[in-house]
Amino acid sequence: MATTALVKRTRFLVPAVLLAIVGILITSILMAAPRKPPAMLGASANLDGGLARIHGVIPLEADGWMPPTFSPALAEPPGVEMHRVRIMVELTAMDKNGLRFEPSQYAVSALGTGEWKAVWFSPAPTAALQGESINATLVFELPDRAIDLTLELPGGPGLSLGAGHHRGGK
């Protein structure tokens, strides 16, 4: 008799748990703030103090690039199902107060909830006066199958990375 009651409970409990999980997922998707569409690859986008434009999105394994000085963050190979991407971005100060480059304020986000910070960058935090530019290089370790990647900018809509950073055949 006890076995029959347990089977009946399990028969209702498993679908109820699955339904609750699906409900939570749907609610989180519907309640998420809409994502600002990023500027297309090659276009400029506003950021705090000026404009940003990507000049290159290059997988490190495509050209063997390494930073000019040793970097412990890049000494080991990337994690499983990950690859490293070098993003070259030009920041131009348009505001009368100039522009500040703080690498920690830049991240790559993906469709969904993924967000990754740079594992290497150059230059160090710096500033540019109105009319000056900063050519920055940021290296990110990104999942091989991430889609709709955007370089998030401080105070701006972000810049699309396109699909060219994906490894061929993956």
JSON list of C-alpha atoms in Angstrom, two decimals:
[
{"chain": "A", "resi": 1, "resn": "MET", "atom": "CA", "xyz": [0.00, 0.00, 0.00]},
{"chain": "A", "resi": 2, "resn": "ALA", "atom": "CA", "xyz": [2.81, 2.43, 0.86]},
{"chain": "A", "resi": 3, "resn": "THR", "atom": "CA", "xyz": [4.46, 1.72, -2.48]},
{"chain": "A", "resi": 4, "resn": "THR", "atom": "CA", "xyz": [1.27, 2.63, -4.34]},
{"chain": "A", "resi": 5, "resn": "ALA", "atom": "CA", "xyz": [1.03, 5.95, -2.49]},
{"chain": "A", "resi": 6, "resn": "LEU", "atom": "CA", "xyz": [4.68, 6.72, -3.29]},
{"chain": "A", "resi": 7, "resn": "VAL", "atom": "CA", "xyz": [4.13, 5.98, -6.99]},
{"chain": "A", "resi": 8, "resn": "LYS", "atom": "CA", "xyz": [1.07, 8.27, -7.03]},
{"chain": "A", "resi": 9, "resn": "ARG", "atom": "CA", "xyz": [3.02, 11.10, -5.35]},
{"chain": "A", "resi": 10, "resn": "THR", "atom": "CA", "xyz": [5.95, 10.69, -7.73]},
{"chain": "A", "resi": 11, "resn": "ARG", "atom": "CA", "xyz": [3.61, 10.65, -10.72]},
{"chain": "A", "resi": 12, "resn": "PHE", "atom": "CA", "xyz": [2.36, 14.13, -9.74]},
{"chain": "A", "resi": 13, "resn": "LEU", "atom": "CA", "xyz": [5.53, 15.54, -8.15]},
{"chain": "A", "resi": 14, "resn": "VAL", "atom": "CA", "xyz": [7.87, 15.13, -11.16]},
{"chain": "A", "resi": 15, "resn": "PRO", "atom": "CA", "xyz": [5.57, 16.96, -13.64]},
{"chain": "A", "resi": 16, "resn": "ALA", "atom": "CA", "xyz": [4.89, 19.67, -11.05]},
{"chain": "A", "resi": 17, "resn": "VAL", "atom": "CA", "xyz": [8.61, 20.28, -10.53]},
{"chain": "A", "resi": 18, "resn": "LEU", "atom": "CA", "xyz": [9.26, 20.35, -14.29]},
{"chain": "A", "resi": 19, "resn": "LEU", "atom": "CA", "xyz": [6.35, 22.76, -14.80]},
{"chain": "A", "resi": 20, "resn": "ALA", "atom": "CA", "xyz": [7.73, 25.04, -12.07]},
{"chain": "A", "resi": 21, "resn": "ILE", "atom": "CA", "xyz": [11.18, 25.07, -13.71]},
{"chain": "A", "resi": 22, "resn": "VAL", "atom": "CA", "xyz": [9.70, 25.94, -17.11]},
{"chain": "A", "resi": 23, "resn": "GLY", "atom": "CA", "xyz": [7.59, 28.66, -15.49]},
{"chain": "A", "resi": 24, "resn": "ILE", "atom": "CA", "xyz": [10.64, 30.19, -13.81]},
{"chain": "A", "resi": 25, "resn": "LEU", "atom": "CA", "xyz": [12.59, 30.18, -17.09]},
{"chain": "A", "resi": 26, "resn": "ILE", "atom": "CA", "xyz": [9.75, 31.80, -19.03]},
{"chain": "A", "resi": 27, "resn": "THR", "atom": "CA", "xyz": [9.23, 34.41, -16.31]},
{"chain": "A", "resi": 28, "resn": "SER", "atom": "CA", "xyz": [12.93, 35.31, -16.25]},
{"chain": "A", "resi": 29, "resn": "ILE", "atom": "CA", "xyz": [12.95, 35.73, -20.05]},
{"chain": "A", "resi": 30, "resn": "LEU", "atom": "CA", "xyz": [9.81, 37.88, -20.05]},
{"chain": "A", "resi": 31, "resn": "MET", "atom": "CA", "xyz": [10.96, 40.01, -17.12]},
{"chain": "A", "resi": 32, "resn": "ALA", "atom": "CA", "xyz": [14.48, 40.66, -18.46]},
{"chain": "A", "resi": 33, "resn": "ALA", "atom": "CA", "xyz": [15.13, 44.23, -19.54]},
{"chain": "A", "resi": 34, "resn": "PRO", "atom": "CA", "xyz": [15.24, 44.57, -23.31]},
{"chain": "A", "resi": 35, "resn": "ARG", "atom": "CA", "xyz": [18.76, 44.63, -24.66]},
{"chain": "A", "resi": 36, "resn": "LYS", "atom": "CA", "xyz": [19.83, 47.77, -26.50]},
{"chain": "A", "resi": 37, "resn": "PRO", "atom": "CA", "xyz": [20.70, 46.82, -30.06]},
{"chain": "A", "resi": 38, "resn": "PRO", "atom": "CA", "xyz": [24.44, 47.20, -30.60]},
{"chain": "A", "resi": 39, "resn": "ALA", "atom": "CA", "xyz": [26.00, 49.19, -33.42]},
{"chain": "A", "resi": 40, "resn": "MET", "atom": "CA", "xyz": [26.89, 46.96, -36.35]},
{"chain": "A", "resi": 41, "resn": "LEU", "atom": "CA", "xyz": [30.47, 45.81, -36.82]},
{"chain": "A", "resi": 42, "resn": "GLY", "atom": "CA", "xyz": [32.43, 48.65, -38.40]},
{"chain": "A", "resi": 43, "resn": "ALA", "atom": "CA", "xyz": [30.04, 51.39, -37.28]},
{"chain": "A", "resi": 44, "resn": "SER", "atom": "CA", "xyz": [30.74, 53.86, -34.48]},
{"chain": "A", "resi": 45, "resn": "ALA", "atom": "CA", "xyz": [28.79, 53.94, -31.23]},
{"chain": "A", "resi": 46, "resn": "ASN", "atom": "CA", "xyz": [28.50, 56.51, -28.48]},
{"chain": "A", "resi": 47, "resn": "LEU", "atom": "CA", "xyz": [30.08, 55.93, -25.11]},
{"chain": "A", "resi": 48, "resn": "ASP", "atom": "CA", "xyz": [30.69, 58.17, -22.12]},
{"chain": "A", "resi": 49, "resn": "GLY", "atom": "CA", "xyz": [32.81, 61.04, -23.45]},
{"chain": "A", "resi": 50, "resn": "GLY", "atom": "CA", "xyz": [33.01, 60.11, -27.10]},
{"chain": "A", "resi": 51, "resn": "LEU", "atom": "CA", "xyz": [32.77, 57.47, -29.81]},
{"chain": "A", "resi": 52, "resn": "ALA", "atom": "CA", "xyz": [34.03, 53.90, -30.13]},
{"chain": "A", "resi": 53, "resn": "ARG", "atom": "CA", "xyz": [34.67, 51.83, -33.24]},
{"chain": "A", "resi": 54, "resn": "ILE", "atom": "CA", "xyz": [36.02, 48.31, -33.61]},
{"chain": "A", "resi": 55, "resn": "HIS", "atom": "CA", "xyz": [38.94, 47.92, -36.02]},
{"chain": "A", "resi": 56, "resn": "GLY", "atom": "CA", "xyz": [39.36, 44.17, -35.63]},
{"chain": "A", "resi": 57, "resn": "VAL", "atom": "CA", "xyz": [37.95, 41.05, -34.02]},
{"chain": "A", "resi": 58, "resn": "ILE", "atom": "CA", "xyz": [40.63, 38.40, -34.44]},
{"chain": "A", "resi": 59, "resn": "PRO", "atom": "CA", "xyz": [40.89, 34.94, -32.83]},
{"chain": "A", "resi": 60, "resn": "LEU", "atom": "CA", "xyz": [44.36, 34.59, -31.30]},
{"chain": "A", "resi": 61, "resn": "GLU", "atom": "CA", "xyz": [44.80, 31.17, -32.92]},
{"chain": "A", "resi": 62, "resn": "ALA", "atom": "CA", "xyz": [44.24, 32.76, -36.36]},
{"chain": "A", "resi": 63, "resn": "ASP", "atom": "CA", "xyz": [47.41, 34.84, -36.31]},
{"chain": "A", "resi": 64, "resn": "GLY", "atom": "CA", "xyz": [49.42, 33.67, -33.27]},
{"chain": "A", "resi": 65, "resn": "TRP", "atom": "CA", "xyz": [49.42, 37.17, -31.75]},
{"chain": "A", "resi": 66, "resn": "MET", "atom": "CA", "xyz": [50.79, 37.52, -28.23]},
{"chain": "A", "resi": 67, "resn": "PRO", "atom": "CA", "xyz": [51.21, 40.68, -26.15]},
{"chain": "A", "resi": 68, "resn": "PRO", "atom": "CA", "xyz": [54.59, 42.44, -26.31]},
{"chain": "A", "resi": 69, "resn": "THR", "atom": "CA", "xyz": [55.38, 41.43, -22.71]},
{"chain": "A", "resi": 70, "resn": "PHE", "atom": "CA", "xyz": [54.70, 38.11, -20.99]},
{"chain": "A", "resi": 71, "resn": "SER", "atom": "CA", "xyz": [51.17, 37.72, -19.63]},
{"chain": "A", "resi": 72, "resn": "PRO", "atom": "CA", "xyz": [50.36, 34.96, -17.12]},
{"chain": "A", "resi": 73, "resn": "ALA", "atom": "CA", "xyz": [46.68, 35.22, -18.16]},
{"chain": "A", "resi": 74, "resn": "LEU", "atom": "CA", "xyz": [47.60, 34.13, -21.70]},
{"chain": "A", "resi": 75, "resn": "ALA", "atom": "CA", "xyz": [50.36, 31.64, -20.82]},
{"chain": "A", "resi": 76, "resn": "GLU", "atom": "CA", "xyz": [47.97, 28.69, -20.51]},
{"chain": "A", "resi": 77, "resn": "PRO", "atom": "CA", "xyz": [45.64, 27.57, -23.31]},
{"chain": "A", "resi": 78, "resn": "PRO", "atom": "CA", "xyz": [42.00, 28.69, -23.11]},
{"chain": "A", "resi": 79, "resn": "GLY", "atom": "CA", "xyz": [39.47, 26.58, -21.24]},
{"chain": "A", "resi": 80, "resn": "VAL", "atom": "CA", "xyz": [37.52, 23.71, -22.79]},
{"chain": "A", "resi": 81, "resn": "GLU", "atom": "CA", "xyz": [35.21, 24.89, -25.60]},
{"chain": "A", "resi": 82, "resn": "MET", "atom": "CA", "xyz": [36.61, 28.43, -25.27]},
{"chain": "A", "resi": 83, "resn": "HIS", "atom": "CA", "xyz": [38.73, 30.57, -27.55]},
{"chain": "A", "resi": 84, "resn": "ARG", "atom": "CA", "xyz": [40.52, 33.87, -27.18]},
{"chain": "A", "resi": 85, "resn": "VAL", "atom": "CA", "xyz": [39.61, 36.89, -29.24]},
{"chain": "A", "resi": 86, "resn": "ARG", "atom": "CA", "xyz": [41.59, 40.12, -29.63]},
{"chain": "A", "resi": 87, "resn": "ILE", "atom": "CA", "xyz": [39.37, 43.15, -30.08]},
{"chain": "A", "resi": 88, "resn": "MET", "atom": "CA", "xyz": [41.02, 46.30, -31.37]},
{"chain": "A", "resi": 89, "resn": "VAL", "atom": "CA", "xyz": [38.90, 49.35, -30.62]},
{"chain": "A", "resi": 90, "resn": "GLU", "atom": "CA", "xyz": [39.44, 53.04, -31.28]},
{"chain": "A", "resi": 91, "resn": "LEU", "atom": "CA", "xyz": [38.03, 55.45, -28.71]},
{"chain": "A", "resi": 92, "resn": "THR", "atom": "CA", "xyz": [37.74, 59.11, -29.74]},
{"chain": "A", "resi": 93, "resn": "ALA", "atom": "CA", "xyz": [37.11, 61.81, -27.15]},
{"chain": "A", "resi": 94, "resn": "MET", "atom": "CA", "xyz": [34.29, 64.08, -28.35]},
{"chain": "A", "resi": 95, "resn": "ASP", "atom": "CA", "xyz": [33.23, 65.61, -25.03]},
{"chain": "A", "resi": 96, "resn": "LYS", "atom": "CA", "xyz": [34.84, 68.84, -23.85]},
{"chain": "A", "resi": 97, "resn": "ASN", "atom": "CA", "xyz": [35.89, 66.98, -20.69]},
{"chain": "A", "resi": 98, "resn": "GLY", "atom": "CA", "xyz": [37.55, 64.24, -22.73]},
{"chain": "A", "resi": 99, "resn": "LEU", "atom": "CA", "xyz": [37.22, 60.49, -22.37]},
{"chain": "A", "resi": 100, "resn": "ARG", "atom": "CA", "xyz": [38.47, 58.01, -19.82]},
{"chain": "A", "resi": 101, "resn": "PHE", "atom": "CA", "xyz": [39.48, 54.43, -20.78]},
{"chain": "A", "resi": 102, "resn": "GLU", "atom": "CA", "xyz": [38.93, 52.05, -17.88]},
{"chain": "A", "resi": 103, "resn": "PRO", "atom": "CA", "xyz": [39.36, 48.46, -19.18]},
{"chain": "A", "resi": 104, "resn": "SER", "atom": "CA", "xyz": [37.31, 47.05, -16.28]},
{"chain": "A", "resi": 105, "resn": "GLN", "atom": "CA", "xyz": [34.24, 48.84, -17.69]},
{"chain": "A", "resi": 106, "resn": "TYR", "atom": "CA", "xyz": [34.37, 46.82, -20.92]},
{"chain": "A", "resi": 107, "resn": "ALA", "atom": "CA", "xyz": [32.88, 43.35, -21.27]},
{"chain": "A", "resi": 108, "resn": "VAL", "atom": "CA", "xyz": [31.58, 41.06, -23.98]},
{"chain": "A", "resi": 109, "resn": "SER", "atom": "CA", "xyz": [28.00, 39.89, -23.57]},
{"chain": "A", "resi": 110, "resn": "ALA", "atom": "CA", "xyz": [26.08, 37.21, -25.41]},
{"chain": "A", "resi": 111, "resn": "LEU", "atom": "CA", "xyz": [22.46, 36.61, -26.21]},
{"chain": "A", "resi": 112, "resn": "GLY", "atom": "CA", "xyz": [21.12, 35.40, -22.90]},
{"chain": "A", "resi": 113, "resn": "THR", "atom": "CA", "xyz": [23.04, 35.99, -19.71]},
{"chain": "A", "resi": 114, "resn": "GLY", "atom": "CA", "xyz": [26.70, 35.44, -20.57]},
{"chain": "A", "resi": 115, "resn": "GLU", "atom": "CA", "xyz": [29.20, 38.22, -19.87]},
{"chain": "A", "resi": 116, "resn": "TRP", "atom": "CA", "xyz": [33.00, 38.03, -19.95]},
{"chain": "A", "resi": 117, "resn": "LYS", "atom": "CA", "xyz": [35.66, 40.50, -18.80]},
{"chain": "A", "resi": 118, "resn": "ALA", "atom": "CA", "xyz": [38.96, 41.05, -20.59]},
{"chain": "A", "resi": 119, "resn": "VAL", "atom": "CA", "xyz": [41.78, 38.69, -19.60]},
{"chain": "A", "resi": 120, "resn": "TRP", "atom": "CA", "xyz": [44.36, 41.11, -21.04]},
{"chain": "A", "resi": 121, "resn": "PHE", "atom": "CA", "xyz": [44.25, 44.74, -22.20]},
{"chain": "A", "resi": 122, "resn": "SER", "atom": "CA", "xyz": [46.41, 47.60, -23.38]},
{"chain": "A", "resi": 123, "resn": "PRO", "atom": "CA", "xyz": [46.84, 50.42, -22.59]},
{"chain": "A", "resi": 124, "resn": "ALA", "atom": "CA", "xyz": [46.42, 50.65, -18.85]},
{"chain": "A", "resi": 125, "resn": "PRO", "atom": "CA", "xyz": [43.63, 53.00, -17.67]},
{"chain": "A", "resi": 126, "resn": "THR", "atom": "CA", "xyz": [44.19, 56.35, -19.34]},
{"chain": "A", "resi": 127, "resn": "ALA", "atom": "CA", "xyz": [42.45, 59.50, -20.55]},
{"chain": "A", "resi": 128, "resn": "ALA", "atom": "CA", "xyz": [42.18, 61.39, -23.83]},
{"chain": "A", "resi": 129, "resn": "LEU", "atom": "CA", "xyz": [41.44, 65.07, -24.30]},
{"chain": "A", "resi": 130, "resn": "GLN", "atom": "CA", "xyz": [38.73, 66.25, -26.70]},
{"chain": "A", "resi": 131, "resn": "GLY", "atom": "CA", "xyz": [39.75, 65.34, -30.25]},
{"chain": "A", "resi": 132, "resn": "GLU", "atom": "CA", "xyz": [42.31, 62.74, -29.17]},
{"chain": "A", "resi": 133, "resn": "SER", "atom": "CA", "xyz": [41.99, 58.99, -29.69]},
{"chain": "A", "resi": 134, "resn": "ILE", "atom": "CA", "xyz": [42.98, 55.91, -27.73]},
{"chain": "A", "resi": 135, "resn": "ASN", "atom": "CA", "xyz": [43.73, 52.70, -29.63]},
{"chain": "A", "resi": 136, "resn": "ALA", "atom": "CA", "xyz": [42.95, 49.90, -27.20]},
{"chain": "A", "resi": 137, "resn": "THR", "atom": "CA", "xyz": [43.38, 46.16, -27.45]},
{"chain": "A", "resi": 138, "resn": "LEU", "atom": "CA", "xyz": [41.25, 43.88, -25.29]},
{"chain": "A", "resi": 139, "resn": "VAL", "atom": "CA", "xyz": [41.58, 40.08, -25.19]},
{"chain": "A", "resi": 140, "resn": "PHE", "atom": "CA", "xyz": [38.59, 38.02, -24.11]},
{"chain": "A", "resi": 141, "resn": "GLU", "atom": "CA", "xyz": [38.16, 34.30, -23.54]},
{"chain": "A", "resi": 142, "resn": "LEU", "atom": "CA", "xyz": [34.78, 33.45, -25.09]},
{"chain": "A", "resi": 143, "resn": "PRO", "atom": "CA", "xyz": [32.71, 30.28, -25.50]},
{"chain": "A", "resi": 144, "resn": "ASP", "atom": "CA", "xyz": [33.05, 28.66, -28.93]},
{"chain": "A", "resi": 145, "resn": "ARG", "atom": "CA", "xyz": [29.28, 28.55, -29.44]},
{"chain": "A", "resi": 146, "resn": "ALA", "atom": "CA", "xyz": [28.27, 31.95, -28.02]},
{"chain": "A", "resi": 147, "resn": "ILE", "atom": "CA", "xyz": [26.03, 33.95, -30.36]},
{"chain": "A", "resi": 148, "resn": "ASP", "atom": "CA", "xyz": [25.11, 37.59, -30.81]},
{"chain": "A", "resi": 149, "resn": "LEU", "atom": "CA", "xyz": [28.23, 38.87, -29.05]},
{"chain": "A", "resi": 150, "resn": "THR", "atom": "CA", "xyz": [28.49, 42.55, -28.16]},
{"chain": "A", "resi": 151, "resn": "LEU", "atom": "CA", "xyz": [31.36, 44.61, -26.77]},
{"chain": "A", "resi": 152, "resn": "GLU", "atom": "CA", "xyz": [29.62, 46.49, -23.95]},
{"chain": "A", "resi": 153, "resn": "LEU", "atom": "CA", "xyz": [30.64, 50.14, -23.67]},
{"chain": "A", "resi": 154, "resn": "PRO", "atom": "CA", "xyz": [30.36, 52.43, -20.65]},
{"chain": "A", "resi": 155, "resn": "GLY", "atom": "CA", "xyz": [27.28, 54.56, -21.29]},
{"chain": "A", "resi": 156, "resn": "GLY", "atom": "CA", "xyz": [26.67, 53.28, -24.82]},
{"chain": "A", "resi": 157, "resn": "PRO", "atom": "CA", "xyz": [24.69, 50.69, -26.75]},
{"chain": "A", "resi": 158, "resn": "GLY", "atom": "CA", "xyz": [27.67, 48.43, -27.43]},
{"chain": "A", "resi": 159, "resn": "LEU", "atom": "CA", "xyz": [29.37, 47.24, -30.60]},
{"chain": "A", "resi": 160, "resn": "SER", "atom": "CA", "xyz": [28.48, 44.00, -32.39]},
{"chain": "A", "resi": 161, "resn": "LEU", "atom": "CA", "xyz": [31.38, 41.57, -32.83]},
{"chain": "A", "resi": 162, "resn": "GLY", "atom": "CA", "xyz": [29.86, 39.85, -35.87]},
{"chain": "A", "resi": 163, "resn": "ALA", "atom": "CA", "xyz": [30.51, 36.14, -36.41]},
{"chain": "A", "resi": 164, "resn": "GLY", "atom": "CA", "xyz": [34.10, 36.30, -37.70]},
{"chain": "A", "resi": 165, "resn": "HIS", "atom": "CA", "xyz": [35.64, 35.43, -34.33]},
{"chain": "A", "resi": 166, "resn": "HIS", "atom": "CA", "xyz": [34.24, 31.88, -34.32]},
{"chain": "A", "resi": 167, "resn": "ARG", "atom": "CA", "xyz": [36.67, 29.11, -35.07]},
{"chain": "A", "resi": 168, "resn": "GLY", "atom": "CA", "xyz": [36.06, 27.39, -38.38]},
{"chain": "A", "resi": 169, "resn": "GLY", "atom": "CA", "xyz": [34.38, 23.99, -38.27]},
{"chain": "A", "resi": 170, "resn": "LYS", "atom": "CA", "xyz": [33.02, 24.39, -34.74]}
]
